[in-house]
JSON list of C-alpha atoms in Angstrom, two decimals:
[
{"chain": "A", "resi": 1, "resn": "UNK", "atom": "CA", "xyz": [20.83, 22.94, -19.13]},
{"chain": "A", "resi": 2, "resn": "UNK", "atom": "CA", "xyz": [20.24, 19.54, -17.86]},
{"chain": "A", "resi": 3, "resn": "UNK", "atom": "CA", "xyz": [17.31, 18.62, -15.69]},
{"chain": "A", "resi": 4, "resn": "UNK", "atom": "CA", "xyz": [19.57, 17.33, -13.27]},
{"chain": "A", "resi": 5, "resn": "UNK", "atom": "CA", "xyz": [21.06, 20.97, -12.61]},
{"chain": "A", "resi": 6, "resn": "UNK", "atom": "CA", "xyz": [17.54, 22.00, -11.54]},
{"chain": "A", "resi": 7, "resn": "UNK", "atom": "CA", "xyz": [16.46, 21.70, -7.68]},
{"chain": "A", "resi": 8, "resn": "UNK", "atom": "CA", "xyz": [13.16, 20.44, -7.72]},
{"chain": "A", "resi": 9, "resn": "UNK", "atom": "CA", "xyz": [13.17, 19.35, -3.96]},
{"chain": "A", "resi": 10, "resn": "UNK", "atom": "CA", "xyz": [15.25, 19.75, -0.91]},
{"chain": "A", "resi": 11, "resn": "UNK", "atom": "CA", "xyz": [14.42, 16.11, -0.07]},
{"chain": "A", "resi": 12, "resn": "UNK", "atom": "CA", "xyz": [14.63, 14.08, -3.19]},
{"chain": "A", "resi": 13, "resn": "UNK", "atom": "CA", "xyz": [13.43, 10.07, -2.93]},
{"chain": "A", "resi": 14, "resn": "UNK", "atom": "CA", "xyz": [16.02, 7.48, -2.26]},
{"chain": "A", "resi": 15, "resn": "UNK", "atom": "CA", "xyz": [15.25, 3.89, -2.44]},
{"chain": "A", "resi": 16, "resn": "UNK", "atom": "CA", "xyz": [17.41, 3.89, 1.31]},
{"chain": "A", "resi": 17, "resn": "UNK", "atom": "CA", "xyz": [14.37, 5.78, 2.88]},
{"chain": "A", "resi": 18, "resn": "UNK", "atom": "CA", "xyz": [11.66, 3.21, 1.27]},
{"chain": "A", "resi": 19, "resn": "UNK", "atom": "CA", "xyz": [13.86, 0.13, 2.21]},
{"chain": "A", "resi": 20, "resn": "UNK", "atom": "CA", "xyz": [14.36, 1.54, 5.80]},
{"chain": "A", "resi": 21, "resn": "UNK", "atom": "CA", "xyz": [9.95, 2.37, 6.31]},
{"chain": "A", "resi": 22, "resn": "UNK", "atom": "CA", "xyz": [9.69, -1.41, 4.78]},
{"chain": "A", "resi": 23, "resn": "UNK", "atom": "CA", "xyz": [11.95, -3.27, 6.64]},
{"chain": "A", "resi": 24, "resn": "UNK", "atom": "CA", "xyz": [10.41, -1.99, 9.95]},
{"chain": "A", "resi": 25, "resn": "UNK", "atom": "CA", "xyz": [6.87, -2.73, 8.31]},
{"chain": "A", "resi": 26, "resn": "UNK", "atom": "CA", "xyz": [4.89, -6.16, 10.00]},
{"chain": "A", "resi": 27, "resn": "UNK", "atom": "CA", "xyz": [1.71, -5.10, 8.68]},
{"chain": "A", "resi": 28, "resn": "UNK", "atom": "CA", "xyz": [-0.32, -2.87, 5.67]},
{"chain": "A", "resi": 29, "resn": "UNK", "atom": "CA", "xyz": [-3.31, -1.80, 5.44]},
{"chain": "A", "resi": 30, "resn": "UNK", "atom": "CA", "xyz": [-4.49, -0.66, 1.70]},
{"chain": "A", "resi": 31, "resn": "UNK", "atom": "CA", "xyz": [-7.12, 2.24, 1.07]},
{"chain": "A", "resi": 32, "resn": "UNK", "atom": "CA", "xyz": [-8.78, 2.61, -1.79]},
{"chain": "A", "resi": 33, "resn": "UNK", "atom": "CA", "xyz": [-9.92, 6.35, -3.56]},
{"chain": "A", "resi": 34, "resn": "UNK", "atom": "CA", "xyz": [-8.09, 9.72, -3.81]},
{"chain": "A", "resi": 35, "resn": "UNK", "atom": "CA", "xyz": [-5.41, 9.15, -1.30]},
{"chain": "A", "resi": 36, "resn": "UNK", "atom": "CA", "xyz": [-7.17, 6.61, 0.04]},
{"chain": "A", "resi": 37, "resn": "UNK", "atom": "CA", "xyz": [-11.08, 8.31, 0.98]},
{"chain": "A", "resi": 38, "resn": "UNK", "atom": "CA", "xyz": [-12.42, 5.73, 0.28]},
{"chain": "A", "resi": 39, "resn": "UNK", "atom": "CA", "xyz": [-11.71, 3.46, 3.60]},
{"chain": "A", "resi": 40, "resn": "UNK", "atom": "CA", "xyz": [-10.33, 0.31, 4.19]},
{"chain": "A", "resi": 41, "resn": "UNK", "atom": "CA", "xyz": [-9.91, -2.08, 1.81]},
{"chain": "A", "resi": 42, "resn": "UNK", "atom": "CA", "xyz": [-7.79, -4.88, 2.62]},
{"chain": "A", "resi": 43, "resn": "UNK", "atom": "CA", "xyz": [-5.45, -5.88, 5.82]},
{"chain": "A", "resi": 44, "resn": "UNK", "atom": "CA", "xyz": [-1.86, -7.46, 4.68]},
{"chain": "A", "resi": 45, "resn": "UNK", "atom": "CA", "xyz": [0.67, -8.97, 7.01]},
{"chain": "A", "resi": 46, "resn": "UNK", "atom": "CA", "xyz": [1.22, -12.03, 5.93]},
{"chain": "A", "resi": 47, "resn": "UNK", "atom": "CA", "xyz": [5.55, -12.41, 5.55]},
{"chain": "A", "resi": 48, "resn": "UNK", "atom": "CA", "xyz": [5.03, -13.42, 2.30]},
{"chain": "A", "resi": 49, "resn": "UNK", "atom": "CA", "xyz": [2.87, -10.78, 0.38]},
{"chain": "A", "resi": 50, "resn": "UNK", "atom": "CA", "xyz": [5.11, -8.30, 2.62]},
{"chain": "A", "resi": 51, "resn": "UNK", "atom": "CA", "xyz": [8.34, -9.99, 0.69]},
{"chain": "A", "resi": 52, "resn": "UNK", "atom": "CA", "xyz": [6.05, -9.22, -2.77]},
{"chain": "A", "resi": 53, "resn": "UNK", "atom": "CA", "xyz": [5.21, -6.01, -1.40]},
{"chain": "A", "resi": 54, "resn": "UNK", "atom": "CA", "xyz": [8.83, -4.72, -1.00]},
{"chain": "A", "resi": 55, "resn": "UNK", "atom": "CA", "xyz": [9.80, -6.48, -4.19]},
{"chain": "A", "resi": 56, "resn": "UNK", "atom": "CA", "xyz": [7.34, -4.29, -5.90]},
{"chain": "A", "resi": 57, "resn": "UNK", "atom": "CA", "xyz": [8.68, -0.97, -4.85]},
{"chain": "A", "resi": 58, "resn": "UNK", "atom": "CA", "xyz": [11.78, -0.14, -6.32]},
{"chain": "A", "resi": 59, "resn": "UNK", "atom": "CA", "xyz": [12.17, 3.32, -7.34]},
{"chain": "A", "resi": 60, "resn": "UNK", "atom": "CA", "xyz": [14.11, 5.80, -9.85]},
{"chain": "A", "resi": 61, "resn": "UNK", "atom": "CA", "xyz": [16.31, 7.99, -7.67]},
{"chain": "A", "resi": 62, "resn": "UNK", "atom": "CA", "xyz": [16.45, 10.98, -9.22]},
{"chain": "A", "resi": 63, "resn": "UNK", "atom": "CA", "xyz": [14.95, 15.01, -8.72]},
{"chain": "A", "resi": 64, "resn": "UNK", "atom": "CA", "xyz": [11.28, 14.73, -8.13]},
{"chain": "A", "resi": 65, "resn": "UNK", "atom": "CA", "xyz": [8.16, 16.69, -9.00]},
{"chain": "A", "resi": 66, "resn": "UNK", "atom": "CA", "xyz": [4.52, 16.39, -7.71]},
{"chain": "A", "resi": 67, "resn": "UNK", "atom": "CA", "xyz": [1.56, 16.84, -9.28]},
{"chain": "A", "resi": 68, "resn": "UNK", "atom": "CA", "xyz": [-1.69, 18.45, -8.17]},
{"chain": "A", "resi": 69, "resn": "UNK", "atom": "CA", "xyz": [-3.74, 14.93, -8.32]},
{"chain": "A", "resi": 70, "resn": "UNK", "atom": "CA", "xyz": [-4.89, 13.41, -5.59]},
{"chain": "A", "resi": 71, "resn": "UNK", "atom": "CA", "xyz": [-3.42, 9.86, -6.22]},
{"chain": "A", "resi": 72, "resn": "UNK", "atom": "CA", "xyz": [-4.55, 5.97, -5.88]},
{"chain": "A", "resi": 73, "resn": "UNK", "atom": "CA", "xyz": [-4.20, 3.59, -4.12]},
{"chain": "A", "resi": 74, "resn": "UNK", "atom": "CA", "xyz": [-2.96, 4.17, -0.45]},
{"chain": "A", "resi": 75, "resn": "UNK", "atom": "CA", "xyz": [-0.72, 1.69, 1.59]},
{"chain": "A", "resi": 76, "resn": "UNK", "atom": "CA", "xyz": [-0.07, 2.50, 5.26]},
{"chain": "A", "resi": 77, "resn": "UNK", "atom": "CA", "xyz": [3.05, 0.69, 6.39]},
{"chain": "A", "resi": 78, "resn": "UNK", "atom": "CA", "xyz": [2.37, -0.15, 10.14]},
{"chain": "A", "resi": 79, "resn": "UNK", "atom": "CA", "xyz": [5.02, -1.06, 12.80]},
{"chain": "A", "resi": 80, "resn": "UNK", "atom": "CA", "xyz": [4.28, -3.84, 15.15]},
{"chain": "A", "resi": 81, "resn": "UNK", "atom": "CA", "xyz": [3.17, -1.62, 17.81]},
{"chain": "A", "resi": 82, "resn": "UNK", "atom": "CA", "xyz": [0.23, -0.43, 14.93]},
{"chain": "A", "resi": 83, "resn": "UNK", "atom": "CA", "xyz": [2.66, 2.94, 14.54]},
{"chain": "A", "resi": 84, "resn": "UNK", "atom": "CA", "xyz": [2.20, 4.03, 11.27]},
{"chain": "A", "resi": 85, "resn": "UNK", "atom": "CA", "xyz": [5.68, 3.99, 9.48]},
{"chain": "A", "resi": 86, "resn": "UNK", "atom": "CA", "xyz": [4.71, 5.77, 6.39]},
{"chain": "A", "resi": 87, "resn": "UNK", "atom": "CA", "xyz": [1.68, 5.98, 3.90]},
{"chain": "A", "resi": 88, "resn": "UNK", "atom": "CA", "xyz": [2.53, 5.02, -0.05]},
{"chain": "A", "resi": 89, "resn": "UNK", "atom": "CA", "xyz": [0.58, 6.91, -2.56]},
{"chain": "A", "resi": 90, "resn": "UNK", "atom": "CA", "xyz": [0.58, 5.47, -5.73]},
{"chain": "A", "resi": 91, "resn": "UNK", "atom": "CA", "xyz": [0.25, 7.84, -7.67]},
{"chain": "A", "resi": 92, "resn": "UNK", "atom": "CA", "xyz": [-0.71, 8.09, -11.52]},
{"chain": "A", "resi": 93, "resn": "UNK", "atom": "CA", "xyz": [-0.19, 4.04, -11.83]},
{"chain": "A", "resi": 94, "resn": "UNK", "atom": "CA", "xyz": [3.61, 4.30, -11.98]},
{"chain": "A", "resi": 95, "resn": "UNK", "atom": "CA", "xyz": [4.81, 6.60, -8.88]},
{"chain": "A", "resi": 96, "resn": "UNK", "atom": "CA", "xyz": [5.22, 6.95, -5.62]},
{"chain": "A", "resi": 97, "resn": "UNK", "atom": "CA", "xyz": [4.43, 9.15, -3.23]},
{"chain": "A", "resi": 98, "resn": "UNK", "atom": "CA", "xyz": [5.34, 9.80, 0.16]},
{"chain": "A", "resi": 99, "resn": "UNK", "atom": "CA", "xyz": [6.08, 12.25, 3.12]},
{"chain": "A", "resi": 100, "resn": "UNK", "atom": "CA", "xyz": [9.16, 10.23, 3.37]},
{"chain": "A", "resi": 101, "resn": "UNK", "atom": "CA", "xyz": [10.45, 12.63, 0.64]},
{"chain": "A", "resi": 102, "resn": "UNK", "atom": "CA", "xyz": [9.59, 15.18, -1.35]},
{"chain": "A", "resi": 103, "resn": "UNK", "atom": "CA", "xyz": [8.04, 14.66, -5.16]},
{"chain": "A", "resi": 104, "resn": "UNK", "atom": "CA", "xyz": [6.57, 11.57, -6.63]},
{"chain": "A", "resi": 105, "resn": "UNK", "atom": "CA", "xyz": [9.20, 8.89, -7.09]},
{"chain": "A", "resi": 106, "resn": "UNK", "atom": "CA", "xyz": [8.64, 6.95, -10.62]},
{"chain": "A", "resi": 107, "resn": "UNK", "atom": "CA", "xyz": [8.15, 3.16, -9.72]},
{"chain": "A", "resi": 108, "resn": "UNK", "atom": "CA", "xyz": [10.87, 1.22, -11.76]},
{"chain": "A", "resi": 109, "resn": "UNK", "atom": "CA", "xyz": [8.22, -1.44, -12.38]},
{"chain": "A", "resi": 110, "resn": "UNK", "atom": "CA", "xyz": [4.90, 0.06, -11.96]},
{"chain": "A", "resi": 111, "resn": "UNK", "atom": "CA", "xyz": [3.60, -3.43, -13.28]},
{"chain": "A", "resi": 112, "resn": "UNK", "atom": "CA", "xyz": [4.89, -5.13, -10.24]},
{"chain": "A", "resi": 113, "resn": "UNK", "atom": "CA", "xyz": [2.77, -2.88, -7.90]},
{"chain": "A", "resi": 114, "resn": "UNK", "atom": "CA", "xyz": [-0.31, -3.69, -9.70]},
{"chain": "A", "resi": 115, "resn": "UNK", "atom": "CA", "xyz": [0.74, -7.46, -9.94]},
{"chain": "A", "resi": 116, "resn": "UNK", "atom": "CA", "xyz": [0.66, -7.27, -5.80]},
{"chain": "A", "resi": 117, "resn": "UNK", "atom": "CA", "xyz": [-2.26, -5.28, -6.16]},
{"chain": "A", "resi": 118, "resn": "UNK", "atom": "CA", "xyz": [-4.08, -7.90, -8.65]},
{"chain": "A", "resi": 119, "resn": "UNK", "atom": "CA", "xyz": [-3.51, -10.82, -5.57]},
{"chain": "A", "resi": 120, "resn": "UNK", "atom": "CA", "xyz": [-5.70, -8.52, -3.39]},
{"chain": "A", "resi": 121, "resn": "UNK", "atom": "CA", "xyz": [-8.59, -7.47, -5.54]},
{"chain": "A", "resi": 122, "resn": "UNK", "atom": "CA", "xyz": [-7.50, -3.94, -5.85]},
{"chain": "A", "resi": 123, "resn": "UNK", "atom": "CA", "xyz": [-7.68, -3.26, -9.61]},
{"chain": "A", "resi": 124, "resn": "UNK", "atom": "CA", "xyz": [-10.96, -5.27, -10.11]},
{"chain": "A", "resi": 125, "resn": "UNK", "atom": "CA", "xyz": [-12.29, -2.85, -7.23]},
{"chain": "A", "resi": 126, "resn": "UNK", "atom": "CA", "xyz": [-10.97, 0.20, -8.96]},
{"chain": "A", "resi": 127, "resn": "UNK", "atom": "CA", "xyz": [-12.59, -0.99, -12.26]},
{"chain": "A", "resi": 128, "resn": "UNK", "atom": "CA", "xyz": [-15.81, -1.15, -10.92]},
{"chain": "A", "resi": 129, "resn": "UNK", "atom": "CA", "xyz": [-15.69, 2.11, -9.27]},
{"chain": "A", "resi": 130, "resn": "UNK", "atom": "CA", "xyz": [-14.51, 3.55, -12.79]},
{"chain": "A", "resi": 131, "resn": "UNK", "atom": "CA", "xyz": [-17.57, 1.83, -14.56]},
{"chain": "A", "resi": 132, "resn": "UNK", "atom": "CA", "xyz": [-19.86, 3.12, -11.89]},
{"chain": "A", "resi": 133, "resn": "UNK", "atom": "CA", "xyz": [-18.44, 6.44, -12.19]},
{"chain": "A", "resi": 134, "resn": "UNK", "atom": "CA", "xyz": [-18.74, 6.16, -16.09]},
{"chain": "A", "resi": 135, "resn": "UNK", "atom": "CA", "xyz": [-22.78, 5.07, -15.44]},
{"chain": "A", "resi": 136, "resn": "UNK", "atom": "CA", "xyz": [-23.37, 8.04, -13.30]},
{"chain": "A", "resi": 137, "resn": "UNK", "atom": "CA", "xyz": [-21.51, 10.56, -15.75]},
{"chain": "A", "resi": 138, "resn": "UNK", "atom": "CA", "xyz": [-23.82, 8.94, -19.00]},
{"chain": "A", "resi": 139, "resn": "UNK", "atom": "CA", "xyz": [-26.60, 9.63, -16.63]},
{"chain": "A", "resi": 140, "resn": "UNK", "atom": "CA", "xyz": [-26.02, 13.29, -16.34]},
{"chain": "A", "resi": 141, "resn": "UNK", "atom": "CA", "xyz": [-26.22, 13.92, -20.17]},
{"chain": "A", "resi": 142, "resn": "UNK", "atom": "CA", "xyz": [-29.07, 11.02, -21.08]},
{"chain": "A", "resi": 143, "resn": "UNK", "atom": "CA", "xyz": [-32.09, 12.46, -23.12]}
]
């Protein structure tokens, strides 16, 4: 049987949705953490980063799955009116997820995302939050 046969969601991602939540977007806000707990990190709305931003999102269309993780880093999309458009999960380094649709798109350049990411601090911010994690965990078992 091949995968594709298999329904894995009613609402499978399309790259049509993403375009449609970015092209209304004037605005993002990135979060930090599990689904972004971890508060605000960084306020984007400059056209150009936007432009990288959407040029950093294509997706594989095809039948989705999610996993139980919590995710990465978080981008709200906002509307001019501050409406929230959507919120981007992404999710294990290298998909993306959504309540646009259902399961966790794969990115078709995850490496672009963190590129984008790389401009704004992101993954040197995530790095220290692994190594303080990492100090707290040697902690815990220290002689």
């Amino acid at each position: 049987m091949d995968y594709r046969d298999l329904v894995w969601c009613p609402n499978p991602p399309t790259q049509a949705v993403l375009d449609a939540a970015l092209a209304g977007t004037t605005r993002v806000r990135v979060r930090l953490g599990p689904s972004g707990a971890h508060g605000l990190f960084a306020e984007v709305a400059d056209a150009a980063e936007l432009a990288a931003l959407r040029a950093a999102l294509p997706i594989v269309e095809e039948p989705a799955l999610s996993c139980l993780c919590r995710g990465g880093p978080l981008i709200e999309l906002l509307a001019a009116d501050d409406r929230q458009i959507a919120a981007l999960n992404v999710h294990v380094k290298r998909k993306l997820r959504t309540d646009l649709w259902d399961g966790d798109a794969p990115l078709r350049d995850p490496a672009a995302i963190w590129r984008w990411f790389d401009r704004l601090g992101v993954s040197a911010e995530l790095a220290r939050g692994d190594a303080e994690l990492d100090r707290m965990v040697a902690a815990l078992f220290e002689d």
